[in-house]
Amino acid sequence: MTVPTQLADQAVKNSATLPQVLLARATRSPDALAERHKRLGIWREFTWADVLDRVRAFALGLEKLGFQRGETLMLIGENEPEHFWAEYAAQSLGGMVLSVYPDQTADEIVYLAQDSQTRVFVAQDQEQVDKCLEVADKIDGVISIVFWDGAGLWGYTSPLLRDFKDLCKQGRAIHSEAPQHFADQVAAGLANDIAVLSYTSGTTGLPKGVMISHRYMFDNASRILGAIDIQPGAGYLTYISPAWVTEQIFGLTIGLLAPMVVNFPEGPEEVLSNIRELAVDALVFSPRQWENLASIVQARMLGAGPVRRRLHSWATDVGQRVYVERLEGRVPSLAARLQLPLAEALVLHHLRDNLGLGRADVALCGGALMAPDVFRMFHAMGVKLRNIYGATEIGLLTAHTGASYQLETSGRWMECDPSYGDPVEYRIAEDSELQVRGGSGFGGYFGKPDKTAEALTDDGWYATGDAVSMTDDGELVFFDRVKDMRQLKTGHSYPPQFIETRLRYSPFIKDLMTLGDQKRDFVTALINIDMEVLSRWAEENNLGFSTYTDLSQKPEILSLIRTEIARINTLLPDGSRVIRFANFPKELDPDEGELTRSRKLCRAFLEDRYGDLVNTLYSGAPDVDLEIAVTYQDGRKGVLKAKVAVTDIETTPSQLTTQKNGPKEGAL
């Protein structure tokens, strides 16, 4: 592979740890801008020399407190420069850093501090200090609680408390007496030293601390920089918590290695206004955060006048017909391409600028898959949003790259720089579990050799626990956790959540229920069509109908639904695809016990109520006569009689194979 330019510069080539890169940056480009933070309405800027001064001072202050190589420092707070400085400082001394989410409770912190053998807490403010004081006497060996925002703490008398600024002042005094000591400490660092403990979510047991080395950080940064163009000096917004390993890779590592100018917002409430001010080049959000941005756009349009709404609708439609068409590998129509400059000038350019995304060439979504409709919305606006996927234990693995990729996937496999490890290999087991090896490898769980062994297969592959598939053109599709997959009688598994979530994004489908278990050979679906959307579609296409029941059974409507399901089937492996479906003959109603009041499906009730229809889905018959007791809006009771059609998708039950496939393997 071609080594990214950023990793070829001497600051990186001659370094094995993050603090070594920092020292090199500050030596060679001391006056270059490194960080920017808005506090009290004013943007403060920090050069590489400024950052090194703070990191060095705090590190030497920590050392005087008694913090030593191999020990753990816990960080609790929002993304602010002090958070990053404290991390680099601890790593400069050969220490490990554990960042936790600011909203974690004292009980959760007790467990994390005990498990990680935390020696020093570094907390943002009074709220976080209170948590640390509450748990400190439950932790053996705690030597200090350091805070960087002292508001409200003037009456606190605990001997454990230290002010970040005071500690830095002591560190600067030490540096003036021994100017070479810090550099010697940094030089002693090795690539395989543990830099970070990143704890799992604990959904299958107590959280476990993944040991992440400096080599892991360099390895993952190189994968990203080799797959996605991030220019040196690019402005980056740090917003996702460093408790999530993705921010460790982006803000704390690529920020040094690219390097990027790392921008810290004033606070969570001000992040949107700060983005607009900064117009950053790169940012990483979770799906929820991208969805919140999408909601803001939609809310603004609802409050706009009819002319603005029509203009917005026209412009985003043009963007859809050009940007999304290109994204999906199709050639946009000449008419759409001719309209695009006007749509950009009148709407799209301003829309991106108002969101602060006018220069966001690197806009990434990590942590879970983005809803395709939201994805399309941003691309229609001209925002080149991409998915990334990985596992904390083994690193970032796939990303949307190039100009064309599938929205439903997590992208293509990224290459590993051989300087940091073996080529990344993957295989998909019989139960669809993704297994990986290579790169910088799996460092194991801190203090838990038994759990480390459990995470590996007998032949040494890391078992992610994620159920996935690969598309024909080499993109990875994430389904669900393996434990949440359902198994069929054939031995195949299928992802009900993936199928249902993707199909709900269809404008024609209001809700649906997949069927398939260990007593059944294949997957089927019952569809609740969207009457509002499909009635408009029927009118536009001169399709006559009388009632919901009538419309739901029209061959034209069945064909539309069949096409939607067939599209999702292309993302599913053989044996997991939806084979047959039927449309409910009536709209599902909470008053009849078919839905909860929050509009969740009452699955057991529905399968019993529509038992004849379910049996027909699996019998192979083309239709069934149903009689369903209904309650009308005026309270009258009656019986709905309907002939409900059953439609085959792409493979009839008689053609199903019951043979399992062995693991599929690939290497990069």
XYZ file of C-alpha atoms in Angstrom:
668
model
C 0.000 0.000 0.000
C 1.001 3.632 -0.352
C 1.887 5.134 3.016
C -0.223 8.256 3.690
C 1.857 11.409 3.291
C 1.187 12.386 6.899
C 2.727 9.186 8.203
C 5.770 9.664 6.016
C 6.797 12.923 7.696
C 9.698 12.669 10.130
C 7.638 13.660 13.183
C 5.707 10.422 12.782
C 8.323 8.120 11.226
C 10.748 8.687 14.094
C 8.071 8.327 16.805
C 6.650 5.281 18.573
C 4.209 7.042 20.934
C 1.808 9.973 20.795
C 3.883 12.161 23.172
C 6.918 11.589 20.950
C 4.955 12.970 17.980
C 3.844 15.943 20.094
C 7.428 16.709 21.102
C 8.543 16.514 17.456
C 5.704 18.783 16.269
C 6.484 21.402 18.911
C 10.192 21.261 18.088
C 9.815 21.597 14.309
C 6.718 23.810 14.034
C 6.340 25.538 17.405
C 4.257 28.425 16.072
C 1.821 26.352 13.979
C -1.786 26.337 15.219
C -2.673 23.085 17.003
C -5.862 23.664 19.029
C -8.668 26.159 19.397
C -11.188 26.444 22.271
C -14.109 28.764 22.819
C -14.507 29.811 26.448
C -16.720 32.645 27.708
C -17.495 33.622 24.133
C -13.855 34.021 23.068
C -11.845 31.648 20.895
C -8.449 30.858 22.456
C -5.764 29.504 20.170
C -2.880 27.207 21.126
C 0.215 26.555 19.053
C 2.177 23.308 19.235
C 4.578 25.074 21.611
C 1.634 26.078 23.827
C 0.286 22.511 23.902
C 3.700 21.055 24.722
C 4.148 23.585 27.536
C 0.850 22.533 29.166
C 1.433 18.813 28.642
C 4.992 18.929 29.955
C 4.056 21.054 32.975
C 1.146 18.830 33.942
C 3.173 15.640 33.399
C 5.937 16.803 35.698
C 3.363 17.908 38.265
C 1.759 14.457 38.087
C 5.125 12.830 38.564
C 5.743 14.899 41.703
C 2.373 13.666 43.039
C 3.688 10.111 42.676
C 2.118 9.021 39.385
C 4.395 6.418 37.771
C 4.882 4.381 34.606
C 2.227 1.699 34.136
C -0.337 3.386 36.402
C -3.824 4.579 35.431
C -5.255 8.103 35.288
C -9.019 8.543 34.956
C -10.424 11.557 33.059
C -13.999 12.770 33.613
C -15.275 15.766 31.700
C -16.362 17.296 28.419
C -14.039 17.716 25.437
C -11.833 20.608 26.488
C -8.108 21.200 25.925
C -7.266 20.204 29.510
C -8.799 16.785 28.830
C -6.415 16.195 25.923
C -3.401 17.724 27.711
C -3.913 15.487 30.729
C -4.073 12.413 28.502
C -0.853 13.244 26.656
C 0.778 14.075 30.005
C -0.048 10.722 31.589
C 1.162 8.923 28.448
C 4.394 10.951 28.515
C 5.161 9.270 31.853
C 4.288 5.811 30.491
C 0.854 5.836 32.128
C -2.512 4.589 30.934
C -5.551 6.823 30.477
C -9.178 5.917 31.064
C -11.691 8.509 29.820
C -15.259 8.067 31.067
C -18.494 9.665 29.917
C -19.384 12.829 31.871
C -22.852 11.489 32.722
C -21.619 8.254 34.294
C -22.800 7.732 37.853
C -20.672 7.407 40.970
C -21.505 3.673 41.156
C -20.276 3.142 37.608
C -17.122 5.132 38.336
C -16.389 3.010 41.417
C -16.341 -0.153 39.312
C -14.236 1.415 36.544
C -11.746 2.905 39.012
C -11.385 -0.360 40.928
C -11.046 -2.475 37.798
C -8.514 -0.125 36.176
C -6.575 0.449 39.426
C -6.945 4.192 39.011
C -4.342 6.262 40.894
C -5.309 9.799 39.832
C -8.672 11.338 38.913
C -8.691 14.386 36.634
C -12.120 16.010 36.712
C -13.564 18.969 34.854
C -15.658 20.762 37.461
C -17.567 20.630 40.722
C -20.099 18.081 39.440
C -17.374 15.626 38.457
C -15.259 16.356 41.556
C -18.252 15.451 43.749
C -18.427 12.026 42.095
C -14.691 11.467 42.590
C -14.830 12.475 46.261
C -17.776 10.133 46.777
C -15.860 7.128 45.458
C -12.228 7.954 46.385
C -12.305 6.190 49.770
C -13.572 3.024 48.060
C -10.529 2.853 45.773
C -7.175 1.591 47.033
C -4.191 3.739 46.196
C -5.837 6.985 44.988
C -3.276 9.766 45.408
C -5.107 12.806 44.034
C -8.198 14.365 42.443
C -7.185 17.139 40.028
C -9.744 19.657 38.701
C -9.362 22.204 35.919
C -12.508 24.335 36.503
C -12.548 25.429 40.133
C -15.909 27.289 40.144
C -17.809 26.375 43.302
C -14.883 24.488 44.862
C -13.468 27.216 47.109
C -15.038 25.686 50.241
C -13.790 22.118 49.590
C -11.132 20.921 52.066
C -10.264 17.361 50.938
C -6.497 16.797 51.035
C -6.832 14.871 47.748
C -7.838 17.954 45.754
C -5.360 19.693 43.448
C -5.851 22.540 40.995
C -4.715 21.805 37.419
C -3.069 25.226 37.162
C -1.213 24.815 40.460
C 0.089 21.432 39.375
C 1.283 22.927 36.074
C 3.050 25.712 37.988
C 4.934 23.107 40.002
C 5.763 21.211 36.826
C 7.236 24.311 35.168
C 9.464 24.854 38.180
C 10.697 21.274 37.898
C 11.356 21.739 34.171
C 13.436 24.854 34.801
C 15.646 22.873 37.188
C 15.850 19.710 35.012
C 15.120 20.751 31.399
C 15.973 17.351 29.914
C 13.955 15.183 32.306
C 10.624 15.356 30.480
C 12.186 14.587 27.098
C 13.943 11.579 28.644
C 10.639 10.293 30.014
C 8.977 10.680 26.627
C 11.879 8.983 24.844
C 11.477 5.918 27.100
C 8.036 5.219 25.661
C 7.560 2.172 23.417
C 5.038 1.451 20.671
C 3.555 -1.467 22.608
C 3.073 0.537 25.823
C -0.590 0.700 26.847
C -1.818 4.221 26.121
C -5.552 3.905 26.782
C -8.007 1.659 28.579
C -11.272 1.748 26.641
C -14.127 0.006 28.425
C -16.799 -2.021 26.678
C -20.463 -1.182 27.204
C -21.058 -4.178 29.440
C -24.192 -5.394 27.625
C -23.145 -9.033 28.085
C -21.619 -8.705 31.570
C -19.434 -6.284 33.486
C -17.521 -3.775 31.323
C -14.016 -4.839 30.334
C -11.073 -2.532 29.756
C -9.559 -3.039 26.317
C -5.797 -2.393 26.439
C -4.960 -0.062 23.574
C -1.336 0.518 22.698
C 0.328 3.406 20.926
C 0.921 1.011 18.014
C -2.888 0.473 17.853
C -3.390 4.250 17.660
C -0.847 4.685 14.857
C -2.219 1.647 13.016
C -5.814 2.884 13.074
C -4.859 6.423 12.154
C -2.966 5.097 9.153
C -6.009 3.081 8.038
C -8.183 6.205 8.100
C -5.596 8.464 6.464
C -5.031 5.868 3.748
C -8.764 5.574 3.022
C -10.073 9.110 3.498
C -8.342 12.291 2.360
C -7.620 14.430 5.428
C -5.345 17.309 4.550
C -2.641 18.516 6.963
C -3.975 21.513 8.871
C -7.628 20.500 8.393
C -9.971 21.911 11.027
C -11.525 19.157 13.140
C -14.385 19.460 15.621
C -13.944 17.265 18.693
C -17.361 16.534 20.141
C -17.810 12.794 20.691
C -16.399 11.709 24.042
C -12.833 10.285 24.260
C -14.460 7.491 26.264
C -15.377 6.194 22.790
C -12.259 4.829 21.133
C -13.205 6.485 17.817
C -12.405 9.898 19.302
C -9.123 8.538 20.637
C -8.260 7.661 17.036
C -9.503 10.914 15.480
C -9.109 13.807 17.899
C -6.173 12.564 19.957
C -4.236 10.579 17.345
C -5.009 11.858 13.843
C -5.011 15.324 15.425
C -1.282 14.740 16.045
C -0.390 12.596 13.054
C -2.131 14.453 10.182
C -1.866 16.960 11.909
C -5.255 18.629 12.292
C -6.311 21.784 14.092
C -8.506 20.374 16.850
C -11.414 22.659 17.762
C -13.145 22.371 21.138
C -16.711 23.764 21.310
C -17.776 25.942 24.216
C -20.056 23.180 25.474
C -22.641 20.607 24.362
C -25.364 23.258 24.173
C -23.282 25.559 21.979
C -21.851 22.943 19.611
C -24.187 23.763 16.717
C -23.496 27.487 16.830
C -19.760 26.752 17.190
C -19.842 24.528 14.099
C -21.359 27.394 12.111
C -18.612 29.744 13.313
C -15.793 27.332 12.560
C -16.958 25.715 9.293
C -14.656 22.778 10.068
C -13.206 20.449 7.450
C -13.737 17.227 9.411
C -16.095 15.906 12.074
C -17.364 12.594 13.413
C -20.864 12.280 14.868
C -22.961 9.396 16.086
C -26.149 8.543 14.133
C -28.244 10.241 16.806
C -26.314 13.491 16.382
C -26.685 13.418 12.599
C -30.388 12.686 13.018
C -30.680 15.675 15.368
C -29.147 17.905 12.671
C -31.616 16.501 10.150
C -34.485 17.257 12.543
C -33.312 20.859 12.862
C -33.481 21.283 9.075
C -36.938 19.728 8.925
C -38.221 21.850 11.819
C -37.003 25.040 10.157
C -38.788 24.138 6.958
C -42.021 23.464 8.823
C -41.830 26.998 10.218
C -41.013 28.581 6.873
C -43.497 30.150 4.503
C -44.967 28.253 1.556
C -42.605 29.837 -1.001
C -39.486 28.917 0.995
C -40.793 25.409 1.572
C -41.422 24.882 -2.139
C -37.988 26.292 -3.004
C -36.314 24.039 -0.439
C -38.210 21.015 -1.696
C -37.244 21.750 -5.309
C -33.555 22.302 -4.489
C -33.176 19.161 -2.369
C -34.979 17.191 -5.063
C -32.392 18.420 -7.562
C -29.638 17.479 -5.083
C -31.225 14.057 -4.734
C -31.266 13.596 -8.523
C -27.621 14.616 -8.890
C -25.626 13.966 -5.695
C -27.457 10.836 -4.574
C -27.610 9.434 -8.113
C -23.828 9.864 -8.412
C -23.323 8.354 -4.963
C -25.245 5.270 -6.015
C -23.200 4.929 -9.208
C -25.757 6.259 -11.692
C -25.449 9.101 -14.207
C -27.771 12.015 -13.332
C -30.122 13.302 -16.005
C -29.088 16.295 -18.074
C -32.083 18.276 -16.759
C -31.026 17.740 -13.139
C -27.401 18.656 -13.865
C -28.481 21.884 -15.564
C -30.644 22.835 -12.568
C -27.962 22.076 -9.975
C -26.009 25.395 -10.161
C -29.216 27.337 -9.513
C -30.249 24.976 -6.684
C -26.790 25.426 -5.142
C -26.869 29.198 -5.428
C -30.401 29.634 -4.070
C -30.634 26.926 -1.377
C -28.073 24.158 -0.985
C -24.966 26.286 -0.429
C -26.746 28.380 2.223
C -28.227 25.277 3.848
C -24.782 23.726 4.331
C -23.330 27.005 5.608
C -26.148 27.437 8.145
C -25.355 23.986 9.530
C -21.628 24.696 9.554
C -21.026 21.979 6.975
C -19.999 24.145 4.040
C -16.378 22.918 4.158
C -16.941 19.510 5.737
C -15.174 17.284 3.220
C -14.780 14.622 5.924
C -18.172 13.985 7.532
C -18.322 10.611 9.236
C -20.926 8.577 11.096
C -19.721 5.931 13.530
C -21.078 3.734 16.308
C -24.104 2.430 14.391
C -25.519 2.584 10.881
C -27.170 5.747 9.698
C -30.767 5.562 8.617
C -30.616 5.540 4.790
C -33.236 8.286 4.506
C -31.191 10.603 6.740
C -28.079 9.649 4.797
C -29.774 10.573 1.515
C -31.018 13.835 2.987
C -27.485 15.027 3.771
C -26.148 13.879 0.419
C -29.010 15.707 -1.323
C -27.767 18.816 0.534
C -24.253 18.199 -0.832
C -22.765 16.852 2.429
C -20.579 13.821 1.666
C -21.526 11.739 4.693
C -19.752 8.385 5.170
C -20.078 5.417 7.520
C -17.170 3.900 9.415
C -17.241 0.577 11.270
C -15.002 -1.193 13.712
C -14.700 -2.901 17.067
C -12.895 -1.410 20.056
C -10.805 -4.545 20.492
C -9.363 -4.633 16.962
C -9.892 -1.086 15.639
C -11.624 0.606 12.724
C -12.120 -1.838 9.870
C -14.293 -0.429 7.086
C -15.253 2.964 5.707
C -17.166 4.430 2.810
C -14.475 5.470 0.368
C -14.365 6.978 -3.102
C -17.204 8.776 -4.861
C -19.698 5.895 -4.980
C -20.860 3.537 -2.209
C -23.994 1.910 -0.831
C -25.876 3.718 1.919
C -26.944 0.495 3.647
C -23.376 -0.700 4.108
C -20.457 0.170 6.370
C -18.100 0.555 3.441
C -14.991 -1.224 2.214
C -12.135 -2.746 4.163
C -9.314 -0.362 4.945
C -5.718 -1.372 4.423
C -3.193 -1.765 7.207
C 0.241 -0.142 7.005
C 2.753 -3.013 7.392
C 4.803 -0.739 9.669
C 2.213 -1.359 12.374
C 1.190 -4.957 11.855
C 0.215 -7.799 9.569
C -2.451 -7.377 6.870
C -5.964 -7.355 8.304
C -7.758 -10.610 7.541
C -11.414 -11.346 8.037
C -13.733 -14.298 7.794
C -17.458 -14.787 8.259
C -18.416 -17.830 10.304
C -21.402 -20.098 9.741
C -23.530 -18.059 12.156
C -22.603 -14.844 10.214
C -20.187 -13.678 12.927
C -17.335 -11.481 11.734
C -13.918 -12.697 12.883
C -10.763 -10.632 12.386
C -7.013 -10.851 12.870
C -3.989 -8.795 11.875
C -3.150 -5.122 12.132
C -1.842 -4.117 15.549
C -3.862 -7.003 16.975
C -6.105 -7.471 19.996
C -4.315 -6.283 23.120
C -6.607 -8.117 25.537
C -8.709 -7.020 28.515
C -6.973 -5.380 31.468
C -6.588 -7.822 34.337
C -8.826 -10.422 32.672
C -6.792 -13.057 30.845
C -9.753 -15.461 30.986
C -12.040 -12.984 29.182
C -9.273 -12.266 26.682
C -9.043 -15.971 25.844
C -12.844 -16.199 25.473
C -12.807 -13.411 22.863
C -10.512 -15.413 20.584
C -11.305 -18.478 18.508
C -9.243 -21.636 18.952
C -7.109 -20.639 15.968
C -6.491 -17.078 17.164
C -9.089 -14.902 15.406
C -10.849 -12.137 17.338
C -14.590 -12.894 17.414
C -16.416 -9.561 17.117
C -19.859 -10.877 18.066
C -21.250 -8.894 15.104
C -23.374 -10.580 12.453
C -22.398 -9.292 9.007
C -22.418 -10.043 5.319
C -20.452 -8.848 2.286
C -22.062 -7.396 -0.824
C -21.001 -8.610 -4.260
C -18.874 -5.493 -4.752
C -17.000 -5.876 -1.479
C -18.840 -3.681 1.016
C -19.594 -4.851 4.535
C -23.179 -5.007 5.792
C -23.674 -4.955 9.559
C -26.819 -6.752 10.684
C -26.883 -7.028 14.467
C -25.151 -8.670 17.352
C -24.985 -12.440 16.777
C -26.854 -13.033 20.030
C -29.797 -11.022 18.677
C -30.068 -12.998 15.430
C -32.907 -15.507 15.016
C -32.233 -19.035 13.867
C -34.278 -20.978 11.328
C -34.966 -24.696 11.143
C -32.394 -24.936 8.349
C -29.625 -23.740 10.684
C -29.400 -20.373 8.953
C -29.735 -17.189 10.995
C -31.367 -13.930 9.987
C -31.357 -10.359 11.388
C -34.960 -9.319 12.150
C -33.987 -5.855 13.370
C -31.903 -5.113 10.273
C -34.667 -6.206 7.889
C -37.430 -4.383 9.724
C -35.439 -1.196 10.243
C -34.421 -0.965 6.602
C -37.913 -1.672 5.284
C -39.482 0.916 7.586
C -37.468 3.534 5.723
C -39.462 2.715 2.620
C -42.061 5.438 2.023
C -44.594 2.711 1.164
C -44.271 0.724 4.413
C -45.611 2.019 7.698
C -44.707 -1.046 9.748
C -43.932 -4.716 9.328
C -43.285 -7.942 11.184
C -40.789 -10.600 10.117
C -41.506 -14.255 10.847
C -39.102 -17.133 11.105
C -37.861 -19.391 13.905
C -36.435 -22.839 14.607
C -39.703 -24.430 13.523
C -39.730 -22.664 10.129
C -37.518 -23.076 7.078
C -37.431 -19.511 5.812
C -38.208 -15.856 6.549
C -41.504 -14.198 5.686
C -42.987 -10.772 6.375
C -46.352 -9.182 7.084
C -46.562 -5.600 5.826
C -48.643 -2.695 7.103
C -48.698 -0.361 4.084
C -48.641 3.432 4.454
C -52.134 4.384 3.327
C -51.404 8.099 3.078
C -48.395 7.695 0.798
C -49.800 4.892 -1.339
C -53.176 6.534 -1.857
C -51.363 9.555 -3.328
C -49.240 7.217 -5.433
C -52.369 5.447 -6.669
C -54.025 8.724 -7.624
C -50.908 9.915 -9.463
C -50.789 6.617 -11.369
C -54.532 6.483 -12.143
C -55.047 3.407 -9.963
C -58.598 3.213 -8.648
C -59.369 1.832 -5.178
C -62.110 2.008 -2.566
C -60.732 1.042 0.864
C -57.481 0.261 2.668
C -58.210 -3.423 2.128
C -58.753 -2.939 -1.590
C -55.607 -0.850 -2.032
C -53.415 -3.218 -0.007
C -54.223 -6.130 -2.335
C -53.817 -4.356 -5.670
C -51.223 -6.147 -7.857
C -49.520 -2.802 -8.504
C -49.116 -2.197 -4.752
C -47.887 -5.746 -4.164
C -45.319 -5.182 -6.907
C -44.069 -1.993 -5.217
C -43.659 -3.770 -1.870
C -42.007 -6.737 -3.573
C -39.418 -4.392 -5.122
C -38.665 -2.824 -1.726
C -38.127 -6.217 -0.085
C -36.048 -7.504 -3.024
C -33.726 -4.490 -2.609
C -33.069 -5.361 1.036
C -32.656 -9.029 0.119
C -29.613 -8.129 -1.984
C -27.865 -7.170 1.254
C -28.664 -10.481 2.954
C -26.880 -13.805 2.533
C -28.633 -16.861 1.104
C -30.832 -18.488 3.708
C -31.556 -15.189 5.481
C -33.679 -13.485 2.837
C -37.391 -12.766 2.972
C -38.980 -15.393 0.717
C -42.690 -14.495 0.829
C -44.792 -11.635 2.123
C -48.377 -10.499 2.491
C -49.955 -7.131 3.214
C -52.216 -6.823 6.235
C -55.789 -6.288 4.974
C -56.380 -3.517 7.510
C -54.316 -0.843 9.214
C -52.903 -2.002 12.524
C -54.747 -0.433 15.441
C -53.771 -0.059 19.144
C -57.481 -0.073 20.083
C -57.641 -3.673 18.874
C -54.498 -4.761 20.710
C -52.386 -5.003 17.533
C -50.088 -2.168 18.634
C -49.065 -0.744 21.987
C -49.894 2.913 22.700
C -46.309 3.748 21.704
C -47.044 1.964 18.373
C -44.844 -1.057 18.965
C -46.027 -4.322 17.441
C -47.812 -6.809 19.673
C -46.114 -9.672 17.897
C -47.560 -12.655 19.702
C -51.087 -11.276 19.398
C -50.654 -10.497 15.689
C -49.279 -13.954 14.896
C -52.252 -15.520 16.671
C -54.868 -13.179 15.205
C -53.587 -13.635 11.661
C -52.748 -17.286 12.162
C -54.425 -18.401 8.928
C -52.398 -15.847 6.976
C -49.174 -16.933 8.681
C -49.893 -20.568 7.840
C -50.504 -19.628 4.209
C -47.159 -17.824 4.055
C -45.516 -21.155 4.832
C -47.876 -23.488 2.959
C -47.028 -22.196 -0.498
C -50.650 -21.257 -1.313
C -51.129 -18.023 -3.306
C -53.840 -16.510 -1.112
C -56.167 -17.027 1.848
C -59.668 -15.909 2.833
C -59.603 -14.099 6.175
C -62.295 -13.082 8.619
C -61.084 -10.583 11.220
C -63.211 -9.125 14.023
C -62.906 -5.323 13.965
C -64.138 -2.379 16.030
C -65.105 0.733 14.090
C -64.394 4.292 15.256
C -68.020 4.749 16.361
C -67.801 1.679 18.604
C -69.681 -0.719 16.334
C -68.233 -4.176 15.963
C -68.074 -6.119 12.755
C -66.150 -8.651 10.721
C -63.672 -7.800 7.982
C -63.708 -10.372 5.176
C -60.851 -10.239 2.694
C -58.927 -12.401 0.261
C -55.287 -11.735 1.048
C -52.628 -12.480 -1.555
C -49.260 -14.021 -0.709
C -46.386 -12.907 -2.924
C -43.087 -14.703 -3.620
C -39.994 -12.492 -3.710
C -37.111 -14.156 -5.506
C -36.859 -17.725 -4.305
C -39.711 -20.134 -3.728
C -39.644 -22.338 -0.644
C -39.109 -25.453 -2.720
C -35.882 -23.992 -4.061
C -34.354 -23.261 -0.694
C -31.092 -24.869 0.177
C -30.668 -26.207 3.665
C -26.938 -26.579 3.475
C -24.778 -24.303 5.528
C -21.849 -22.493 3.981
C -18.453 -22.635 5.615
C -16.591 -19.507 6.740
C -15.783 -17.041 3.986
C -12.365 -15.458 4.270
C -10.648 -12.375 2.935
C -7.393 -10.536 3.488
C -6.222 -6.991 2.947
